Coordinates of C-alpha atoms in Angstrom, one line a residue:
M130 CA 0.0 0.0 0.0
T131 CA 1.3 3.5 -0.9
A132 CA 1.7 5.6 2.2
P133 CA -0.9 8.3 2.1
S134 CA 0.4 11.9 2.6
R135 CA -3.0 13.7 3.3
T136 CA -6.3 12.8 4.9
T137 CA -9.2 14.7 6.8
V138 CA -8.8 12.5 10.0
A139 CA -5.5 10.8 11.1
V140 CA -6.6 7.9 13.5
V141 CA -3.7 6.9 15.6
G142 CA -4.3 3.4 17.1
G143 CA -5.8 0.3 15.5
G144 CA -7.6 -1.2 18.4
P145 CA -11.3 -1.3 18.8
A146 CA -11.7 2.6 19.4
G147 CA -9.7 3.5 16.3
L148 CA -11.1 0.8 14.0
L149 CA -14.7 1.7 14.9
L150 CA -14.1 5.4 14.4
A151 CA -12.6 4.8 11.1
R152 CA -15.6 2.6 10.0
L153 CA -18.0 5.1 11.1
L154 CA -16.0 7.9 9.3
H155 CA -15.8 5.9 6.1
R156 CA -19.6 5.3 6.2
S157 CA -20.2 9.0 6.5
G158 CA -17.9 9.7 3.6
I159 CA -15.2 11.2 5.7
D160 CA -11.7 10.2 4.6
C161 CA -9.3 8.9 7.1
V162 CA -6.1 6.8 7.6
V163 CA -5.5 4.5 10.6
L164 CA -1.9 4.1 11.8
E165 CA -1.2 1.2 14.1
S166 CA 2.2 0.6 15.6
R167 CA 1.9 -3.2 16.0
D168 CA 1.4 -5.9 13.3
R169 CA -1.8 -7.5 12.6
T170 CA -1.3 -10.6 14.5
Y171 CA -0.5 -8.8 17.5
V172 CA -3.4 -6.6 17.4
E173 CA -5.9 -9.4 16.7
R174 CA -4.5 -11.5 19.8
R175 CA -4.4 -8.6 22.2
Q176 CA -6.6 -9.8 25.1
R177 CA -8.8 -7.2 26.8
A178 CA -12.5 -6.9 27.7
G179 CA -15.3 -9.3 26.9
I180 CA -18.5 -7.8 27.9
L181 CA -20.4 -5.7 25.3
E182 CA -23.1 -3.3 26.4
Q183 CA -26.4 -2.9 24.4
G184 CA -25.3 0.4 23.1
T185 CA -21.9 -1.0 21.9
V186 CA -23.8 -3.9 20.1
D187 CA -26.2 -1.5 18.6
A188 CA -23.3 0.6 17.3
L189 CA -21.5 -2.4 15.8
R190 CA -24.8 -3.5 14.1
A191 CA -25.4 0.0 12.6
C192 CA -22.1 0.0 10.9
G193 CA -22.4 -3.5 9.6
A194 CA -19.7 -5.0 12.0
A195 CA -22.0 -7.4 14.0
E196 CA -22.7 -10.4 11.6
R197 CA -20.3 -12.8 13.6
L198 CA -21.2 -11.2 16.9
D199 CA -25.0 -12.0 16.3
R200 CA -24.0 -15.6 15.3
E201 CA -21.4 -16.4 17.9
G202 CA -21.9 -13.9 20.8
L203 CA -23.4 -15.2 24.1
V204 CA -26.3 -13.1 25.1
H205 CA -26.6 -12.6 28.9
D206 CA -29.8 -11.5 30.5
G207 CA -28.4 -11.0 33.9
V208 CA -25.5 -11.3 36.3
E209 CA -25.1 -12.9 39.7
L210 CA -23.5 -11.3 42.8
R211 CA -22.4 -13.6 45.7
W212 CA -21.7 -12.6 49.3
G213 CA -22.3 -14.3 52.6
R214 CA -22.3 -17.6 50.7
R215 CA -25.5 -16.7 49.0
G216 CA -26.2 -15.9 45.4
H217 CA -28.4 -13.0 44.1
R218 CA -29.3 -12.7 40.4
F219 CA -30.1 -9.5 38.9
D220 CA -32.4 -9.9 35.7
F221 CA -31.4 -7.1 33.2
P222 CA -34.4 -7.0 30.9
S223 CA -37.0 -6.6 33.5
L224 CA -35.0 -4.0 35.4
T225 CA -34.0 -2.0 32.3
G226 CA -36.9 -2.4 29.9
G227 CA -35.3 -4.9 27.8
R228 CA -31.5 -4.0 27.7
R229 CA -29.0 -6.8 28.1
V230 CA -25.2 -7.5 27.6
W231 CA -23.1 -9.8 25.3
V232 CA -20.1 -11.9 25.9
Y233 CA -17.8 -11.4 22.8
A234 CA -14.1 -11.0 23.3
Q235 CA -12.5 -7.8 22.2
T236 CA -10.0 -9.9 20.0
E237 CA -13.1 -10.8 18.0
V238 CA -14.5 -7.3 17.7
V239 CA -11.0 -6.2 16.5
K240 CA -10.9 -9.2 13.9
D241 CA -14.3 -8.2 12.5
L242 CA -13.5 -4.4 12.2
V243 CA -10.0 -5.2 10.7
A244 CA -11.5 -7.5 8.1
L245 CA -14.1 -4.8 7.1
Q246 CA -11.5 -2.1 7.1
L247 CA -9.2 -4.0 4.7
A248 CA -12.1 -5.0 2.5
D249 CA -13.8 -1.8 1.9
G250 CA -12.7 0.8 4.4
A251 CA -10.2 3.6 4.6
P252 CA -6.4 2.9 4.6
L253 CA -5.2 0.8 7.6
L254 CA -1.4 0.7 8.1
F255 CA 0.1 -1.9 10.6
D256 CA 3.7 -1.5 11.7
A257 CA 3.3 2.3 11.3
E258 CA 4.8 3.8 14.3
V259 CA 3.9 7.3 15.1
T260 CA 6.8 9.5 16.3
G261 CA 5.2 12.7 16.8
V262 CA 2.5 15.3 15.8
T263 CA 3.4 18.8 14.9
G264 CA 1.5 21.8 13.7
A265 CA -1.6 21.2 15.9
D266 CA -1.1 24.5 17.7
A267 CA -1.6 26.3 14.3
G268 CA -4.6 24.2 13.4
R269 CA -2.5 22.4 10.6
P270 CA -1.5 19.1 12.3
V271 CA 1.0 16.7 10.6
V272 CA 1.4 13.1 11.9
H273 CA 5.0 11.9 11.6
Y274 CA 5.4 7.9 11.4
T275 CA 7.6 5.2 10.1
H276 CA 6.4 2.4 7.8
E277 CA 8.3 -0.3 6.2
G278 CA 11.5 1.3 7.5
L279 CA 10.9 4.7 5.9
P280 CA 9.7 7.9 7.5
H281 CA 6.4 9.5 6.4
T282 CA 4.3 12.5 7.1
L283 CA 0.6 12.7 7.1
A284 CA -1.1 16.0 6.9
C285 CA -4.7 16.1 8.3
D286 CA -7.4 18.4 9.6
Y287 CA -7.9 16.3 12.8
V288 CA -5.9 13.8 14.8
A289 CA -7.8 11.3 16.7
G290 CA -5.7 9.8 19.6
C291 CA -6.9 6.2 20.1
D292 CA -3.5 5.0 21.0
G293 CA -3.8 4.3 24.8
S294 CA -2.9 5.9 27.9
H295 CA 0.9 6.0 27.0
G296 CA 0.2 7.0 23.4
V297 CA 2.0 9.6 21.3
V298 CA -1.0 11.6 20.6
R299 CA -1.7 12.9 24.2
R300 CA 1.9 13.8 24.4
A301 CA 1.4 16.2 21.6
I302 CA -0.7 18.3 23.8
P303 CA 1.3 20.9 25.7
R304 CA 1.9 20.5 29.4
G305 CA -0.5 22.3 31.4
R306 CA -3.3 21.9 28.9
L307 CA -4.5 18.7 30.5
R308 CA -5.5 17.6 33.8
T309 CA -5.6 13.9 34.9
Y310 CA -7.4 12.7 37.9
E311 CA -6.3 9.2 39.1
R312 CA -7.1 6.5 41.7
V313 CA -4.7 3.5 42.1
Y314 CA -6.5 0.5 43.9
P315 CA -4.4 -1.4 46.6
Y316 CA -4.9 -4.7 44.8
S317 CA -4.8 -6.4 41.4
W318 CA -6.6 -9.1 39.6
F319 CA -4.9 -12.5 38.8
G320 CA -6.6 -13.6 35.5
I321 CA -6.6 -16.9 33.9
L322 CA -7.9 -18.3 30.6
A323 CA -8.8 -22.0 31.0
E324 CA -9.8 -24.8 28.5
A325 CA -12.9 -25.6 30.8
P326 CA -16.8 -25.3 30.1
P327 CA -18.0 -22.3 32.0
S328 CA -19.8 -23.5 35.4
G329 CA -22.7 -21.4 34.7
D330 CA -24.6 -19.5 32.1
E331 CA -23.8 -15.8 33.3
L332 CA -21.1 -13.8 35.0
V333 CA -20.6 -14.4 38.8
Y334 CA -19.0 -11.7 41.0
A335 CA -18.1 -12.8 44.6
H336 CA -17.3 -11.0 47.8
S337 CA -15.8 -13.2 50.3
P338 CA -13.5 -12.8 53.4
R339 CA -10.7 -14.4 51.3
G340 CA -11.0 -11.6 48.6
F341 CA -12.9 -11.0 45.4
A342 CA -13.4 -13.4 42.7
L343 CA -15.2 -13.5 39.2
H344 CA -16.4 -16.3 37.0
S345 CA -16.6 -15.4 33.3
M346 CA -16.4 -17.0 29.9
R347 CA -15.1 -16.5 26.5
S348 CA -16.9 -19.3 24.8
P349 CA -19.0 -22.4 25.7
S350 CA -15.8 -24.2 26.1
V351 CA -13.4 -21.5 27.5
S352 CA -13.7 -20.0 30.8
R353 CA -12.2 -16.6 32.0
L354 CA -11.7 -16.2 35.8
Y355 CA -10.2 -13.7 38.2
L356 CA -8.9 -13.6 41.8
Q357 CA -8.0 -10.5 43.9
V358 CA -4.4 -10.6 44.9
P359 CA -1.9 -8.3 46.3
N360 CA -0.2 -5.7 43.9
G361 CA 3.1 -7.1 42.6
T362 CA 1.9 -10.8 42.7
D363 CA 3.9 -13.2 40.4
P364 CA 1.4 -15.2 38.5
A365 CA 3.9 -17.9 38.0
A366 CA 4.0 -18.6 41.6
W367 CA 0.5 -20.2 41.7
S368 CA 0.1 -23.8 40.8
E369 CA -3.1 -24.6 38.8
E370 CA -4.4 -26.6 41.7
E371 CA -3.8 -23.6 44.0
I372 CA -5.6 -21.3 41.5
W373 CA -8.7 -23.7 41.2
D374 CA -8.9 -24.2 45.0
E375 CA -8.8 -20.6 45.7
L376 CA -11.5 -19.8 43.1
E377 CA -13.7 -22.6 44.5
A378 CA -13.4 -21.2 48.0
R379 CA -14.2 -17.6 47.0
L380 CA -17.1 -18.6 44.7
A381 CA -18.7 -21.0 47.1
V382 CA -22.5 -20.8 47.9
E383 CA -24.7 -23.0 49.9
G384 CA -25.8 -25.8 47.7
G385 CA -23.8 -24.5 44.7
R386 CA -22.1 -26.6 42.1
K387 CA -18.4 -27.3 41.8
L388 CA -16.3 -25.4 39.2
N389 CA -15.5 -27.0 36.0
R390 CA -11.7 -27.4 36.0
G391 CA -9.4 -27.5 33.1
P392 CA -5.9 -26.7 31.9
V393 CA -4.9 -23.0 32.4
T394 CA -3.7 -21.5 29.0
Q395 CA -3.0 -17.9 30.0
R396 CA -2.4 -16.2 33.2
A397 CA -1.6 -12.5 34.0
V398 CA -1.8 -10.0 36.9
L399 CA -3.7 -6.9 36.1
P400 CA -3.2 -3.7 38.4
L401 CA -6.4 -1.9 38.9
R402 CA -6.7 1.9 38.5
G403 CA -9.0 4.6 37.4
S404 CA -8.0 7.7 35.6
V405 CA -9.7 10.6 33.7
T406 CA -7.9 13.1 31.6
E407 CA -9.7 16.5 30.9
P408 CA -10.4 18.0 28.4
M409 CA -10.5 15.3 25.6
R410 CA -9.9 17.9 22.9
W411 CA -7.2 20.4 22.3
G412 CA -7.9 22.2 18.9
P413 CA -7.6 19.5 16.2
V414 CA -6.3 17.0 18.6
L415 CA -9.0 14.7 20.0
L416 CA -8.7 11.8 22.5
A417 CA -10.8 8.7 22.7
G418 CA -10.8 5.5 24.7
D419 CA -7.7 4.5 26.9
A420 CA -5.9 7.6 25.7
A421 CA -8.5 9.8 27.7
H422 CA -9.6 7.5 30.6
L423 CA -9.1 4.1 32.2
V424 CA -11.5 2.2 34.6
P425 CA -11.1 -0.8 36.8
P426 CA -12.4 -3.9 35.0
T427 CA -15.0 -4.6 37.6
G428 CA -17.8 -2.6 36.0
A429 CA -16.9 -4.0 32.3
K430 CA -16.8 -0.3 31.1
G431 CA -13.4 0.2 29.4
L432 CA -14.2 -1.1 25.8
N433 CA -17.6 0.2 26.1
L434 CA -16.6 3.8 27.0
A435 CA -14.2 3.7 23.9
V436 CA -17.1 2.9 21.7
S437 CA -19.3 5.6 23.1
D438 CA -16.4 8.0 22.7
V439 CA -15.9 7.3 19.1
V440 CA -19.6 7.2 18.2
L441 CA -20.0 10.7 19.5
L442 CA -16.8 11.8 17.8
A443 CA -17.9 10.4 14.5
R444 CA -21.3 12.2 14.8
A445 CA -19.6 15.4 15.5
L446 CA -17.2 15.1 12.5
A447 CA -19.9 14.2 10.2
E448 CA -21.9 17.2 11.3
R449 CA -18.9 19.3 10.8
A450 CA -18.5 17.9 7.4
A451 CA -22.1 18.1 6.2
T452 CA -23.1 21.5 7.8
G453 CA -19.9 23.4 8.4
T454 CA -21.3 23.9 12.0
A455 CA -18.8 22.8 15.0
A456 CA -21.4 22.7 17.8
A457 CA -21.2 19.0 18.3
L458 CA -17.4 19.0 17.8
D459 CA -17.1 21.8 20.5
A460 CA -19.3 19.7 22.8
Y461 CA -17.4 16.4 22.3
S462 CA -15.2 16.5 25.5
S463 CA -18.0 17.5 27.9
A464 CA -20.5 15.1 26.4
C465 CA -17.9 12.2 26.7
L466 CA -16.8 13.2 30.2
E467 CA -20.3 13.2 31.7
R468 CA -20.6 9.6 30.6
V469 CA -17.0 8.7 31.7
W470 CA -17.4 10.1 35.2
R471 CA -20.7 8.0 35.6
A472 CA -18.9 4.9 34.5
Q473 CA -16.1 5.8 36.8
H474 CA -18.5 6.0 39.7
F475 CA -20.1 2.7 38.8
S476 CA -16.6 1.0 38.5
W477 CA -15.6 2.3 41.8
F478 CA -18.8 1.2 43.4
M479 CA -18.5 -2.3 42.0
T480 CA -14.8 -2.5 43.0
T481 CA -14.9 -1.1 46.5
A482 CA -18.2 -3.1 47.3
L483 CA -16.7 -6.5 46.4
H484 CA -12.9 -6.3 47.1
T485 CA -11.3 -6.5 50.5
E486 CA -8.7 -3.7 51.3
P487 CA -5.5 -4.8 52.8
G488 CA -5.8 -4.6 56.7
Q489 CA -9.6 -4.0 56.2
S490 CA -11.5 -3.4 59.5
P491 CA -14.5 -5.6 60.5
F492 CA -16.5 -2.2 60.5
D493 CA -15.7 -1.6 56.8
T494 CA -16.6 -5.2 55.9
R495 CA -19.9 -4.7 57.6
L496 CA -20.5 -1.6 55.6
Q497 CA -19.6 -3.5 52.3
L498 CA -22.2 -6.1 53.3
A499 CA -24.8 -3.4 53.9
R500 CA -24.2 -1.9 50.4
L501 CA -24.7 -5.3 48.9
D502 CA -27.7 -6.2 51.0
R503 CA -29.3 -3.0 49.7
L504 CA -29.0 -4.2 46.1
A505 CA -30.8 -7.4 46.9
S506 CA -33.5 -5.8 49.0
S507 CA -34.3 -2.5 47.0
P508 CA -35.8 -2.6 43.5
H509 CA -34.5 1.0 43.0
A510 CA -30.9 -0.1 43.8
A511 CA -31.1 -3.2 41.7
A512 CA -32.4 -1.1 38.8
E513 CA -29.6 1.4 39.2
L514 CA -27.1 -1.5 39.0
A515 CA -28.7 -3.2 36.0
A516 CA -28.9 0.2 34.1
N517 CA -25.3 1.0 34.7
Y518 CA -24.0 -2.5 33.9
T519 CA -26.0 -2.8 30.6
G520 CA -24.9 0.7 29.7
L521 CA -26.5 4.1 29.6
P522 CA -28.1 4.9 26.2
L523 CA -26.1 6.9 23.8
T524 CA -27.7 10.4 23.3

């Protein structure tokens, strides 16, 4: 592919945010180029989230990217929370007026979007490492990158930073123009992928005196499970038997079934933190997804927030192209941040209600249990949980 030198929108980052943005722009008749620093194999194997909100599925369907999702995705109408060795199921459709979630791995979303992009979308360059952005202060941004061993420049009207929290694009914004709010949690998740059929039909989140645990899945034959562990834990230090025994203990309920066990094929320790960078726009430079915010995975919001960002951004850029007005583009940051902070609050609530702090007092544990008991006893609290988990509607 000949390296393009001019486009309307330079999309930096070929993850789900950048790929979906490019897809939406292409369908609106706005030319763009996607630059991804990694190769295609790496991008399509990069393990991340697996829960898709109703709004995310709707967005993928609207742009023709949900054919395999609708065929292979696992529809979930609820979630179970466990505490005090009791399980409590929250039925999403009845609590939200019909909304639900899907289990469909981010790797599969990316594969679907890559295939569409290469088949009929805007240019997508893998192994294209962006080294800097210049000219943005004058309203004429130029993206500098290397591809196939050669340096290139890409002049554009806008730069969309979809390249993560350590990406190049946000570093192009001058110091002092951004403010970042951050919380680092005092524990991590030890996650495993196992060749074992899921032990239930829906996700199970568990609060226990031993720490948090989560039972999830990737397919009818592959389970995804997590344990709360201290920060800095070495995942190799656990034997498979120790992992399964600890999961069994934390997920146990009276009269419950045993976990299906199987070979552990992947393991990793994931630190938990939340961060929000404000604003999400500086002139022609726009941030989306992890480049602007991170959430702990407890609320399943990371990928879904990225999708809502780029849906709003694509609408704003389409309005600008069609009418010449910039009202939606000017409101992009504030519109996104309202949703981001609500998702941060929900993720914080789920995280702090279900995890045990190091050295936590019995008083604080009783407060946690009171918060959880309210979810089970109050229809209003249950509806609030379901509304946030399935995702607030995109406006």
